[in-house]
Coordinates of C-alpha atoms and ligand atoms in Angstrom, one line a residue:
M995 CA -8.8 -55.6 -91.4
I996 CA -9.9 -55.3 -87.7
T997 CA -13.5 -55.7 -86.5
I998 CA -14.5 -54.3 -83.2
Q999 CA -17.8 -54.9 -81.5
G1000 CA -19.6 -51.8 -80.0
K1001 CA -23.2 -50.9 -79.6
G1002 CA -25.4 -49.8 -82.5
V1003 CA -27.3 -46.6 -81.5
S1004 CA -28.6 -45.6 -85.0
A1005 CA -29.5 -48.1 -87.6
G1006 CA -28.0 -48.5 -91.1
V1007 CA -24.6 -49.2 -92.5
A1008 CA -22.0 -46.7 -93.9
A1009 CA -18.5 -47.0 -95.4
G1010 CA -16.1 -44.2 -95.9
S1011 CA -12.8 -42.7 -94.8
L1012 CA -12.5 -41.6 -91.2
C1013 CA -12.4 -38.0 -90.0
F1014 CA -11.7 -37.3 -86.4
Y1015 CA -13.9 -34.6 -84.9
R1016 CA -12.0 -31.7 -83.3
H1017 CA -13.9 -29.9 -80.6
A1018 CA -13.9 -26.2 -81.0
K1019 CA -11.0 -24.6 -79.1
S1020 CA -12.3 -22.2 -76.4
E1021 CA -8.9 -21.0 -75.3
V1022 CA -7.1 -18.4 -77.4
A1023 CA -3.3 -18.3 -77.3
R1024 CA -1.8 -14.8 -76.5
T1025 CA 1.5 -13.9 -78.0
A1026 CA 3.5 -10.7 -78.6
V1027 CA 4.0 -9.8 -82.2
S1028 CA 6.9 -7.8 -83.6
D1029 CA 5.7 -7.5 -87.2
V1030 CA 2.5 -5.5 -86.6
E1031 CA 1.9 -5.0 -90.4
A1032 CA 2.0 -8.7 -91.1
E1033 CA -0.4 -9.4 -88.2
L1034 CA -2.8 -6.7 -89.5
R1035 CA -2.7 -8.5 -92.9
R1036 CA -3.4 -11.8 -91.2
F1037 CA -6.5 -10.3 -89.5
R1038 CA -7.8 -8.6 -92.6
S1039 CA -7.4 -11.7 -94.7
A1040 CA -9.3 -13.8 -92.1
Q1041 CA -11.9 -11.0 -91.8
E1042 CA -12.4 -11.0 -95.6
Q1043 CA -12.8 -14.8 -95.7
A1044 CA -15.4 -14.6 -92.9
I1045 CA -17.3 -11.9 -94.8
G1046 CA -17.3 -14.2 -97.9
Q1047 CA -18.5 -17.2 -95.9
L1048 CA -21.3 -15.2 -94.4
G1049 CA -22.4 -14.1 -97.8
V1050 CA -22.6 -17.7 -98.9
L1051 CA -24.5 -18.7 -95.8
A1052 CA -27.0 -15.8 -96.2
E1053 CA -27.7 -16.9 -99.7
K1054 CA -28.1 -20.6 -98.6
A1055 CA -30.5 -19.5 -95.9
R1056 CA -32.4 -17.3 -98.3
V1057 CA -32.9 -20.2 -100.7
Q1058 CA -33.7 -22.8 -98.0
A1059 CA -35.6 -20.8 -95.4
G1060 CA -36.6 -17.4 -96.9
S1061 CA -35.3 -13.9 -96.6
E1062 CA -36.1 -13.6 -92.9
A1063 CA -33.7 -16.5 -92.0
A1064 CA -31.0 -14.8 -94.2
L1065 CA -31.2 -11.7 -92.0
L1066 CA -29.1 -13.4 -89.3
F1067 CA -26.2 -13.9 -91.5
E1068 CA -26.6 -10.5 -93.1
A1069 CA -26.4 -9.0 -89.5
H1070 CA -23.2 -11.1 -88.9
R1071 CA -21.7 -9.9 -92.2
A1072 CA -22.4 -6.3 -91.2
M1073 CA -20.8 -6.9 -87.8
A1074 CA -17.7 -8.4 -89.4
K1075 CA -17.3 -5.2 -91.4
D1076 CA -18.3 -2.8 -88.7
P1077 CA -15.7 0.0 -88.5
D1078 CA -15.8 0.2 -84.7
Y1079 CA -15.2 -3.6 -84.4
E1080 CA -12.5 -3.6 -87.0
G1081 CA -10.9 -0.5 -85.6
A1082 CA -10.8 -1.9 -82.1
V1083 CA -9.2 -5.2 -83.2
E1084 CA -6.6 -3.2 -85.2
T1085 CA -5.8 -1.0 -82.3
G1086 CA -5.2 -4.2 -80.2
I1087 CA -2.8 -5.6 -82.8
R1088 CA -1.0 -2.2 -83.1
A1089 CA -0.5 -2.4 -79.3
G1090 CA 1.6 -5.6 -80.0
V1091 CA -0.7 -8.6 -79.4
N1092 CA -1.5 -11.3 -81.9
A1093 CA -4.8 -11.1 -83.9
E1094 CA -6.4 -13.9 -82.0
A1095 CA -5.9 -12.2 -78.6
A1096 CA -7.0 -8.8 -80.0
I1097 CA -10.2 -10.3 -81.3
A1098 CA -10.9 -12.2 -78.1
D1099 CA -10.4 -8.9 -76.1
V1100 CA -12.6 -6.9 -78.4
C1101 CA -15.2 -9.6 -78.4
G1102 CA -15.3 -9.7 -74.6
R1103 CA -15.6 -5.9 -74.4
F1104 CA -18.3 -5.6 -77.0
V1105 CA -20.3 -8.5 -75.5
R1106 CA -20.2 -6.8 -72.1
M1107 CA -21.2 -3.5 -73.5
F1108 CA -24.2 -4.9 -75.5
A1109 CA -25.3 -7.1 -72.6
E1110 CA -25.7 -4.0 -70.4
M1111 CA -27.9 -2.2 -72.8
D1112 CA -31.6 -1.6 -72.0
D1113 CA -32.8 -2.1 -75.5
A1114 CA -33.6 -5.8 -76.2
Y1115 CA -32.5 -5.6 -79.8
L1116 CA -29.1 -4.1 -78.9
R1117 CA -28.7 -6.7 -76.2
S1118 CA -29.1 -9.5 -78.7
R1119 CA -26.2 -8.0 -80.7
A1120 CA -23.9 -9.6 -78.1
A1121 CA -24.5 -13.0 -79.8
D1122 CA -23.7 -11.6 -83.2
V1123 CA -20.3 -10.3 -82.0
K1124 CA -19.5 -13.7 -80.5
D1125 CA -20.5 -15.6 -83.6
V1126 CA -18.5 -13.3 -85.9
S1127 CA -15.5 -13.3 -83.6
N1128 CA -15.6 -17.1 -83.4
R1129 CA -15.8 -17.4 -87.2
I1130 CA -12.7 -15.2 -87.7
L1131 CA -10.9 -17.0 -84.9
A1132 CA -11.7 -20.4 -86.5
I1133 CA -10.2 -19.1 -89.8
L1134 CA -7.1 -17.8 -88.1
T1135 CA -6.5 -20.9 -86.1
G1136 CA -7.4 -23.3 -88.9
T1137 CA -10.2 -25.0 -86.9
A1138 CA -13.1 -25.8 -89.1
Q1139 CA -16.2 -24.5 -87.4
S1140 CA -18.2 -27.6 -88.3
G1141 CA -15.5 -29.7 -86.7
I1142 CA -15.2 -31.6 -90.0
E1143 CA -12.1 -30.9 -92.0
S1144 CA -13.1 -32.5 -95.2
D1145 CA -14.8 -31.5 -98.4
V1146 CA -16.2 -35.0 -99.0
P1147 CA -18.6 -37.0 -96.8
V1148 CA -16.8 -39.0 -94.1
I1149 CA -17.3 -41.3 -91.2
L1150 CA -17.0 -39.1 -88.2
A1151 CA -15.3 -40.3 -85.0
A1152 CA -15.0 -38.6 -81.6
E1153 CA -14.5 -39.6 -78.1
E1154 CA -17.9 -38.2 -77.3
L1155 CA -20.1 -35.5 -78.8
V1156 CA -22.8 -33.4 -77.0
P1157 CA -26.1 -32.5 -78.6
S1158 CA -25.0 -28.8 -79.1
E1159 CA -22.1 -30.0 -81.2
V1160 CA -24.2 -32.4 -83.3
I1161 CA -26.7 -29.7 -84.0
Q1162 CA -24.0 -27.6 -85.6
L1163 CA -22.6 -30.3 -87.8
D1164 CA -23.0 -30.2 -91.6
K1165 CA -25.2 -33.3 -92.0
S1166 CA -24.4 -33.6 -95.7
K1167 CA -20.8 -34.4 -94.8
I1168 CA -21.5 -37.3 -92.4
L1169 CA -21.9 -40.9 -93.7
G1170 CA -21.7 -42.6 -90.3
F1171 CA -20.6 -41.9 -86.8
V1172 CA -18.5 -43.7 -84.2
T1173 CA -17.8 -42.7 -80.6
E1174 CA -16.0 -44.1 -77.7
R1175 CA -18.5 -43.0 -75.1
G1176 CA -22.3 -42.4 -75.3
S1177 CA -25.5 -44.4 -75.1
G1178 CA -28.5 -45.1 -77.2
A1179 CA -30.7 -43.1 -74.9
S1180 CA -28.6 -39.9 -75.1
H1181 CA -29.9 -36.9 -77.1
T1182 CA -26.9 -37.2 -79.3
A1183 CA -28.1 -40.7 -80.4
I1184 CA -31.7 -39.4 -80.7
L1185 CA -30.4 -36.6 -83.1
L1186 CA -28.4 -39.1 -85.1
R1187 CA -31.5 -41.4 -85.5
T1188 CA -33.6 -38.4 -86.6
M1189 CA -30.9 -37.5 -89.2
G1190 CA -30.8 -41.2 -90.3
I1191 CA -27.0 -41.4 -89.7
P1192 CA -25.8 -44.9 -88.9
A1193 CA -23.9 -44.8 -85.5
V1194 CA -22.0 -47.1 -83.2
T1195 CA -20.8 -46.2 -79.7
G1196 CA -18.3 -48.0 -77.4
V1197 CA -15.4 -48.2 -79.9
Y1198 CA -12.2 -46.3 -79.6
V1199 CA -11.1 -44.5 -82.7
G1200 CA -8.3 -41.9 -82.3
P1201 CA -7.0 -39.1 -84.4
E1202 CA -4.1 -41.5 -85.4
N1203 CA -6.7 -43.5 -87.5
E1204 CA -7.6 -40.5 -89.6
G1205 CA -7.9 -41.2 -93.3
H1206 CA -8.3 -45.0 -92.8
E1207 CA -11.3 -46.7 -94.3
L1208 CA -14.1 -47.6 -91.9
I1209 CA -17.4 -49.5 -92.0
V1210 CA -19.9 -48.5 -89.4
D1211 CA -22.8 -50.9 -88.9
G1212 CA -25.5 -49.4 -86.7
D1213 CA -27.6 -52.6 -86.9
T1214 CA -25.0 -55.0 -85.5
G1215 CA -22.9 -52.5 -83.6
T1216 CA -19.7 -53.4 -85.4
V1217 CA -17.0 -51.2 -86.7
V1218 CA -14.5 -52.5 -89.3
F1219 CA -11.1 -50.8 -89.8
D1220 CA -9.5 -51.2 -93.3
P1221 CA -12.1 -53.7 -94.6
D1222 CA -11.0 -56.2 -97.2
E1223 CA -12.6 -56.4 -100.6
E1224 CA -15.1 -59.0 -99.7
T1225 CA -16.3 -57.2 -96.5
R1226 CA -16.5 -53.9 -98.4
A1227 CA -18.6 -55.5 -101.1
R1228 CA -20.9 -57.2 -98.5
T1229 CA -21.4 -53.8 -96.8
L1230 CA -22.2 -52.0 -100.0
K1231 CA -24.7 -54.8 -100.9
K1232 CA -26.3 -54.5 -97.5
R1233 CA -26.6 -50.7 -97.9
D1234 CA -28.2 -51.2 -101.3
E1235 CA -30.7 -53.7 -99.9
Q1236 CA -31.5 -51.2 -97.1
L1237 CA -32.1 -48.5 -99.6
A1238 CA -34.3 -50.8 -101.7
Q1239 CA -36.3 -51.7 -98.6
Q1240 CA -36.8 -48.0 -97.8
R1241 CA -37.9 -47.4 -101.3
S1242 CA -40.4 -50.2 -101.1
L1243 CA -41.9 -48.7 -98.0
L1244 CA -42.6 -45.5 -99.9
R1245 CA -45.6 -47.4 -101.4
L1246 CA -47.2 -46.9 -98.0
R1247 CA -47.2 -43.1 -98.4
G1248 CA -50.7 -41.8 -98.5
C1249 CA -52.1 -44.9 -96.8
D1250 CA -53.8 -44.7 -93.4
N1251 CA -52.5 -46.0 -90.1
R1252 CA -55.3 -48.4 -89.4
T1253 CA -55.2 -51.8 -87.9
K1254 CA -57.0 -54.8 -89.5
D1255 CA -59.8 -54.3 -87.1
G1256 CA -60.1 -50.6 -87.8
Q1257 CA -58.3 -48.9 -85.0
S1258 CA -56.6 -45.7 -86.1
V1259 CA -53.5 -44.1 -84.7
R1260 CA -51.8 -40.9 -85.7
I1261 CA -48.2 -41.2 -86.6
Y1262 CA -46.4 -37.9 -86.1
C1263 CA -42.7 -37.0 -86.0
N1264 CA -40.1 -35.8 -83.5
V1265 CA -37.8 -33.2 -84.9
G1266 CA -35.3 -30.7 -83.5
D1267 CA -34.5 -28.5 -86.6
P1268 CA -36.9 -26.6 -88.8
A1269 CA -35.1 -28.1 -91.8
D1270 CA -36.3 -31.6 -90.6
T1271 CA -39.8 -30.9 -92.0
R1272 CA -38.5 -32.1 -95.3
A1273 CA -37.9 -35.6 -93.9
V1274 CA -41.3 -35.4 -92.2
L1275 CA -43.1 -34.7 -95.4
E1276 CA -41.0 -37.2 -97.5
N1277 CA -42.0 -39.9 -95.0
D1278 CA -45.6 -38.8 -94.9
G1279 CA -45.7 -38.0 -91.1
G1280 CA -49.1 -36.7 -90.2
G1281 CA -47.7 -33.8 -88.3
I1282 CA -45.0 -32.9 -85.8
G1283 CA -45.7 -34.3 -82.4
L1284 CA -42.6 -33.0 -80.8
F1285 CA -40.4 -30.2 -81.9
R1286 CA -37.5 -30.1 -79.3
S1287 CA -37.1 -26.4 -79.2
E1288 CA -34.1 -26.5 -77.0
F1289 CA -32.0 -27.4 -80.0
L1290 CA -32.5 -23.8 -81.2
Y1291 CA -30.9 -22.7 -77.9
L1292 CA -28.1 -25.3 -78.2
G1293 CA -27.1 -24.3 -81.7
C1294 CA -25.8 -20.8 -80.6
D1295 CA -23.8 -19.3 -77.8
D1296 CA -26.4 -16.8 -76.5
F1297 CA -30.1 -16.8 -76.0
P1298 CA -31.9 -16.9 -79.4
S1299 CA -33.8 -13.7 -79.9
E1300 CA -37.6 -13.5 -80.2
D1301 CA -37.2 -12.8 -84.0
K1302 CA -34.8 -15.7 -84.5
Q1303 CA -37.2 -18.1 -82.8
F1304 CA -40.2 -16.6 -84.6
A1305 CA -38.5 -17.2 -88.0
A1306 CA -37.8 -20.9 -87.0
Y1307 CA -41.4 -21.6 -85.7
K1308 CA -43.0 -19.8 -88.7
K1309 CA -40.9 -21.9 -91.1
L1310 CA -42.0 -25.1 -89.3
L1311 CA -45.7 -24.1 -89.5
T1312 CA -45.6 -22.9 -93.1
D1313 CA -43.6 -25.8 -94.3
M1314 CA -46.0 -28.2 -92.6
D1315 CA -48.8 -26.5 -94.6
G1316 CA -51.7 -26.9 -92.3
R1317 CA -50.6 -30.1 -90.6
E1318 CA -50.4 -29.9 -86.8
V1319 CA -47.1 -28.9 -85.2
V1320 CA -46.4 -29.3 -81.5
V1321 CA -43.6 -27.3 -80.1
R1322 CA -42.2 -28.2 -76.7
T1323 CA -41.1 -25.2 -74.7
L1324 CA -37.5 -25.1 -73.7
D1325 CA -36.3 -28.3 -72.1
I1326 CA -32.7 -27.4 -71.2
G1327 CA -30.9 -29.3 -68.5
A1328 CA -29.7 -32.9 -67.9
D1329 CA -27.7 -33.8 -71.0
K1330 CA -28.8 -30.7 -72.9
Q1331 CA -26.7 -27.9 -71.5
A1332 CA -25.9 -24.4 -72.8
G1333 CA -23.2 -22.6 -71.0
Y1334 CA -24.7 -19.1 -71.5
F1335 CA -27.6 -19.9 -69.2
G1336 CA -25.1 -19.6 -66.4
L1337 CA -26.8 -22.4 -64.4
P1338 CA -24.8 -23.6 -61.4
K1339 CA -23.4 -27.0 -61.6
E1340 CA -25.7 -29.6 -60.1
E1341 CA -24.9 -32.9 -58.4
N1342 CA -27.9 -34.5 -60.1
P1343 CA -28.9 -32.5 -63.2
A1344 CA -31.6 -35.0 -64.4
M1345 CA -33.5 -34.1 -61.2
G1346 CA -32.4 -30.6 -61.0
N1347 CA -33.4 -27.2 -62.4
R1348 CA -34.5 -28.1 -65.9
A1349 CA -37.2 -27.5 -68.5
L1350 CA -40.4 -25.8 -67.2
R1351 CA -38.7 -25.2 -63.8
I1352 CA -36.2 -22.9 -65.4
C1353 CA -39.0 -21.2 -67.5
L1354 CA -41.1 -20.5 -64.4
E1355 CA -38.1 -19.1 -62.6
R1356 CA -36.9 -17.1 -65.5
P1357 CA -40.1 -15.6 -67.1
D1358 CA -38.0 -13.4 -69.3
I1359 CA -36.7 -16.4 -71.2
F1360 CA -40.0 -18.1 -71.2
K1361 CA -42.0 -15.1 -72.4
T1362 CA -39.5 -14.5 -75.3
Q1363 CA -40.2 -18.0 -76.5
L1364 CA -44.0 -17.8 -76.0
R1365 CA -44.1 -14.5 -77.8
A1366 CA -42.3 -16.1 -80.8
L1367 CA -44.6 -19.1 -80.7
Y1368 CA -47.8 -17.1 -80.5
R1369 CA -46.6 -14.8 -83.3
A1370 CA -45.9 -17.9 -85.4
S1371 CA -49.3 -19.4 -84.5
A1372 CA -50.9 -17.2 -87.2
F1373 CA -49.2 -19.3 -89.8
G1374 CA -50.5 -22.8 -89.1
R1375 CA -51.9 -25.3 -86.5
L1376 CA -49.8 -24.9 -83.4
G1377 CA -49.7 -26.9 -80.1
I1378 CA -47.5 -25.9 -77.2
L1379 CA -46.2 -28.6 -74.9
F1380 CA -44.8 -28.1 -71.4
P1381 CA -42.0 -30.5 -70.3
M1382 CA -41.1 -31.9 -66.9
V1383 CA -44.4 -31.1 -65.2
T1384 CA -45.0 -32.6 -61.7
S1385 CA -47.8 -30.4 -60.3
V1386 CA -51.0 -28.8 -61.4
W1387 CA -49.8 -25.3 -60.2
E1388 CA -46.9 -25.4 -62.6
V1389 CA -49.3 -25.9 -65.5
R1390 CA -51.6 -23.1 -64.3
E1391 CA -48.6 -20.7 -64.0
A1392 CA -47.4 -21.6 -67.5
K1393 CA -50.9 -21.1 -68.9
K1394 CA -51.0 -17.7 -67.2
C1395 CA -47.8 -16.7 -69.0
C1396 CA -49.4 -17.8 -72.3
E1397 CA -52.5 -15.7 -71.6
Q1398 CA -50.4 -12.7 -70.7
V1399 CA -48.3 -13.0 -73.9
K1400 CA -51.4 -13.4 -76.0
R1401 CA -52.9 -10.2 -74.4
E1402 CA -49.7 -8.2 -74.9
L1403 CA -49.5 -9.3 -78.6
K1404 CA -53.1 -8.3 -79.2
E1405 CA -52.5 -4.9 -77.5
E1406 CA -49.6 -4.4 -79.9
G1407 CA -51.8 -5.3 -82.8
I1408 CA -49.8 -8.4 -83.7
A1409 CA -51.8 -11.3 -85.1
C1410 CA -51.9 -14.7 -83.3
S1411 CA -54.2 -17.6 -83.4
D1412 CA -57.0 -18.1 -80.8
D1413 CA -56.8 -21.8 -81.4
V1414 CA -53.3 -22.8 -80.0
R1415 CA -53.7 -26.0 -78.0
L1416 CA -51.8 -26.5 -74.9
G1417 CA -50.4 -29.9 -73.7
V1418 CA -48.5 -31.4 -70.8
M1419 CA -45.7 -33.9 -71.2
I1420 CA -46.2 -36.8 -68.9
E1421 CA -42.6 -37.7 -68.2
T1422 CA -42.5 -37.9 -64.4
P1423 CA -44.3 -40.5 -62.3
A1424 CA -45.9 -37.5 -60.4
A1425 CA -47.5 -36.3 -63.6
A1426 CA -48.7 -39.8 -64.5
V1427 CA -50.3 -40.3 -61.1
M1428 CA -51.9 -36.8 -61.2
S1429 CA -53.0 -37.2 -64.8
D1430 CA -56.7 -37.1 -63.8
R1431 CA -56.3 -33.6 -62.6
L1432 CA -53.8 -32.4 -65.2
A1433 CA -56.2 -33.6 -67.9
K1434 CA -58.6 -30.9 -66.8
E1435 CA -56.0 -28.2 -67.5
V1436 CA -55.0 -28.9 -71.0
D1437 CA -56.0 -30.1 -74.5
F1438 CA -53.6 -33.1 -74.8
F1439 CA -51.0 -35.2 -73.2
S1440 CA -47.7 -36.4 -74.7
C1441 CA -45.9 -39.1 -72.8
G1442 CA -42.1 -38.6 -72.7
T1443 CA -41.2 -42.2 -72.0
N1444 CA -37.5 -41.6 -72.0
D1445 CA -37.7 -39.6 -68.8
L1446 CA -40.7 -41.4 -67.5
T1447 CA -38.8 -44.7 -67.7
Q1448 CA -35.7 -43.4 -66.0
Y1449 CA -37.6 -41.7 -63.2
T1450 CA -40.0 -44.6 -62.6
L1451 CA -37.2 -47.2 -62.5
A1452 CA -34.8 -44.8 -60.8
C1453 CA -32.2 -45.9 -63.4
D1454 CA -29.9 -43.6 -65.4
P1455 CA -30.2 -44.9 -69.0
Q1456 CA -26.7 -43.7 -69.7
N1457 CA -25.2 -45.8 -67.0
A1458 CA -24.1 -49.0 -68.9
A1459 CA -23.5 -50.8 -65.5
L1460 CA -27.2 -50.9 -64.8
G1461 CA -27.8 -53.3 -67.7
R1462 CA -30.8 -55.5 -67.0
F1463 CA -32.1 -53.1 -64.3
F1464 CA -33.0 -50.6 -67.0
D1465 CA -36.0 -52.3 -68.7
P1466 CA -38.0 -49.9 -71.0
H1467 CA -40.7 -52.6 -71.2
H1468 CA -41.1 -52.7 -67.4
P1469 CA -44.8 -53.2 -66.4
S1470 CA -44.6 -50.2 -64.1
V1471 CA -44.1 -47.9 -67.1
L1472 CA -46.8 -49.6 -69.1
R1473 CA -49.2 -49.5 -66.2
L1474 CA -48.5 -45.7 -65.9
L1475 CA -49.2 -45.3 -69.6
K1476 CA -52.5 -47.1 -69.2
L1477 CA -53.5 -44.9 -66.3
V1478 CA -52.6 -41.8 -68.3
A1479 CA -54.5 -42.9 -71.3
D1480 CA -57.6 -43.8 -69.2
N1481 CA -57.5 -40.4 -67.5
A1482 CA -57.0 -38.6 -70.8
H1483 CA -60.0 -40.3 -72.4
K1484 CA -62.2 -39.8 -69.3
N1485 CA -61.6 -36.1 -69.7
G1486 CA -62.0 -36.1 -73.5
I1487 CA -58.4 -35.3 -74.4
R1488 CA -56.0 -37.3 -76.5
V1489 CA -52.8 -38.9 -75.5
A1490 CA -49.5 -39.3 -77.5
I1491 CA -46.2 -41.0 -76.9
C1492 CA -43.2 -39.0 -78.0
G1493 CA -40.5 -40.9 -76.3
E1494 CA -38.4 -43.6 -78.0
L1495 CA -40.8 -46.3 -76.8
G1496 CA -43.2 -45.2 -79.5
M1497 CA -40.7 -46.5 -82.1
D1498 CA -40.3 -49.8 -80.4
M1499 CA -42.3 -52.1 -82.7
D1500 CA -42.3 -54.9 -80.2
L1501 CA -44.6 -52.7 -78.2
T1502 CA -46.9 -51.2 -80.9
E1503 CA -49.6 -53.7 -80.2
T1504 CA -49.5 -53.1 -76.5
L1505 CA -49.6 -49.3 -76.9
L1506 CA -52.6 -49.5 -79.2
A1507 CA -54.3 -51.9 -76.8
I1508 CA -53.7 -49.3 -74.0
G1509 CA -55.4 -46.7 -76.1
I1510 CA -52.6 -44.5 -77.2
D1511 CA -54.0 -42.1 -79.9
E1512 CA -50.7 -40.9 -81.4
L1513 CA -47.1 -42.1 -81.8
S1514 CA -44.6 -39.4 -82.5
V1515 CA -41.4 -40.9 -83.9
S1516 CA -38.3 -40.2 -86.0
P1517 CA -39.4 -39.4 -89.5
R1518 CA -37.6 -42.5 -90.8
C1519 CA -39.8 -44.7 -88.5
V1520 CA -43.1 -43.4 -89.9
L1521 CA -43.5 -45.9 -92.8
P1522 CA -42.1 -49.0 -91.0
L1523 CA -44.5 -48.2 -88.1
R1524 CA -47.4 -47.7 -90.5
R1525 CA -46.6 -51.1 -92.0
K1526 CA -46.6 -52.6 -88.5
V1527 CA -49.9 -51.0 -87.5
R1528 CA -51.6 -52.2 -90.6
E1529 CA -50.6 -55.8 -89.8
L1530 CA -52.1 -55.8 -86.3
D1531 CA -55.5 -56.9 -85.1
V1532 CA -55.8 -55.2 -81.8
G1533 CA -59.4 -56.1 -81.3
R1534 CA -58.3 -59.8 -80.9
S1535 CA -55.3 -59.1 -78.7
R1536 CA -56.5 -56.3 -76.5
G1537 CA -58.2 -58.4 -73.7
R1538 CA -55.2 -60.7 -73.4
I1539 CA -52.7 -57.8 -73.3
L1540 CA -54.6 -55.7 -70.7
A1541 CA -55.2 -58.8 -68.5
A1542 CA -51.5 -59.6 -68.6
L1543 CA -50.7 -55.9 -67.7
A1544 CA -53.1 -56.0 -64.8
D1545 CA -51.7 -59.4 -63.7
D1546 CA -48.2 -58.2 -63.9
R1547 CA -47.3 -60.9 -66.5
E1548 CA -45.4 -60.0 -69.6
P1549 CA -47.8 -60.1 -72.5
D1550 CA -46.8 -63.0 -74.8
Ligands
PEP2953 C1 -38.8 -38.0 -73.2 O1 -38.4 -37.8 -72.1 O2 -39.3 -39.1 -73.6 C2 -38.8 -37.0 -74.2 C3 -39.4 -37.1 -75.4 O3 -38.1 -35.9 -73.9 P1 -36.5 -35.8 -74.1 O4 -36.3 -34.7 -75.0 O5 -36.1 -35.5 -72.7 O6 -36.0 -37.1 -74.6
MG2954 MG1 -38.0 -35.8 -71.5

């Protein structure tokens, strides 16, 4: 038994056998084949398997998300059987190259052909060709598309995983997670917390350890290799206790989020996948305060079409059944990268072309998303949130795009709500300082404290060397939040926190004293946070907390 200390980034314990994540291969080997007939058989067998897999996925999507969601897989299935596609691959093989290279060649040709078409629908077929080709290639090369080559749930290990890889994992197969690199502030960690998967970073686990038994303790940050009987029993006991504690919190479902002295706060949820609504409802989240829409873009290898996005937003709104849903417009950039955007490499991506900046520069991308959102608005209570704002003009320009999209939809006779509320994310010091003016432009604020903290302190949270310089409780951040809350209330709008700070229960009392109206957190934090809120008496502590903030003393 070996115990290694790392850093816990997602709470909980898990025990299971280790599976090493294999990143999808992007390079295809090209070889000459002498037995053409055998190679054709290899291709046809992989093609048949892919068609079978897509049938299963279509059925799963139909059951989980309705027939509209199943259409995507049906389209892929049709593409896999398409005579032109099949014929072109077979011609390549007959010319003497291996099936993998023939598929890659045909895929490249078809993608270029579709991408040049005028019709938006046909252009979006490029993504289908890529998806189908990747699926057949994965079968031929023996690379599991999910990156998990196991039928039973496992502890997954990797050197590092980016959010676009996490989003594609089959969550039902992961008990726990351990990586060599990464940080608690990364979006990979945020996703794992949302999924409730215990995770530790800073521990080396290589492919040579595959199959060994592992314990991952996200609370203490320890990883135990080949645990002895006693340790295993202790872990399982701890896991059972955690589950019992979670069950006891369920008694708080249906209760209000009111302090002892009667101050109410809304507790909403942060999610990145329409399927997460289940966790929101199970944990009695009041609504969705942040849907990170970029995860829809990271989960595929081409721009998601208007219809695909519409299906996702409609599902969110209908599943939430009248509860409010705030969708943040695309926030690509920094650690959330998608290659097909073709963005030039930047020296400093956190301060580069990201989020609303990209949307305002690329109105085609922005309007596709806004059309999907406004179409979906007919199915529930929608709010649209603009990320990475620094100036009033950006918000005005974004609002203009919304107006234009609404007008176009009405002209086309497509239903949309007249009551979509617009909000600004306060996640740059500029937006916080300008919040008096920004408050006159929108219906609500949502403070992105992850970015607000890094930009205010000029500290990269992923840089472990910065240690004590990165202090999320820094008075400068708390003072900015107070300024934003005051400006919001003076202008009659409400203010939320959707960054990780909202889940930090050491700060709940301070945030309520500041006047924050809503905390949007991981679904699993809703009930613990509700318990915390109900224990507080902010009426008694507010004066002391605000005086300490003004004096630049840490509140005690
Ligand atoms: C934030 O910055 O706090 C936020 C919620 O946005 P992101 O997705 O960048 O973490
Ligand atoms: Mg942010």
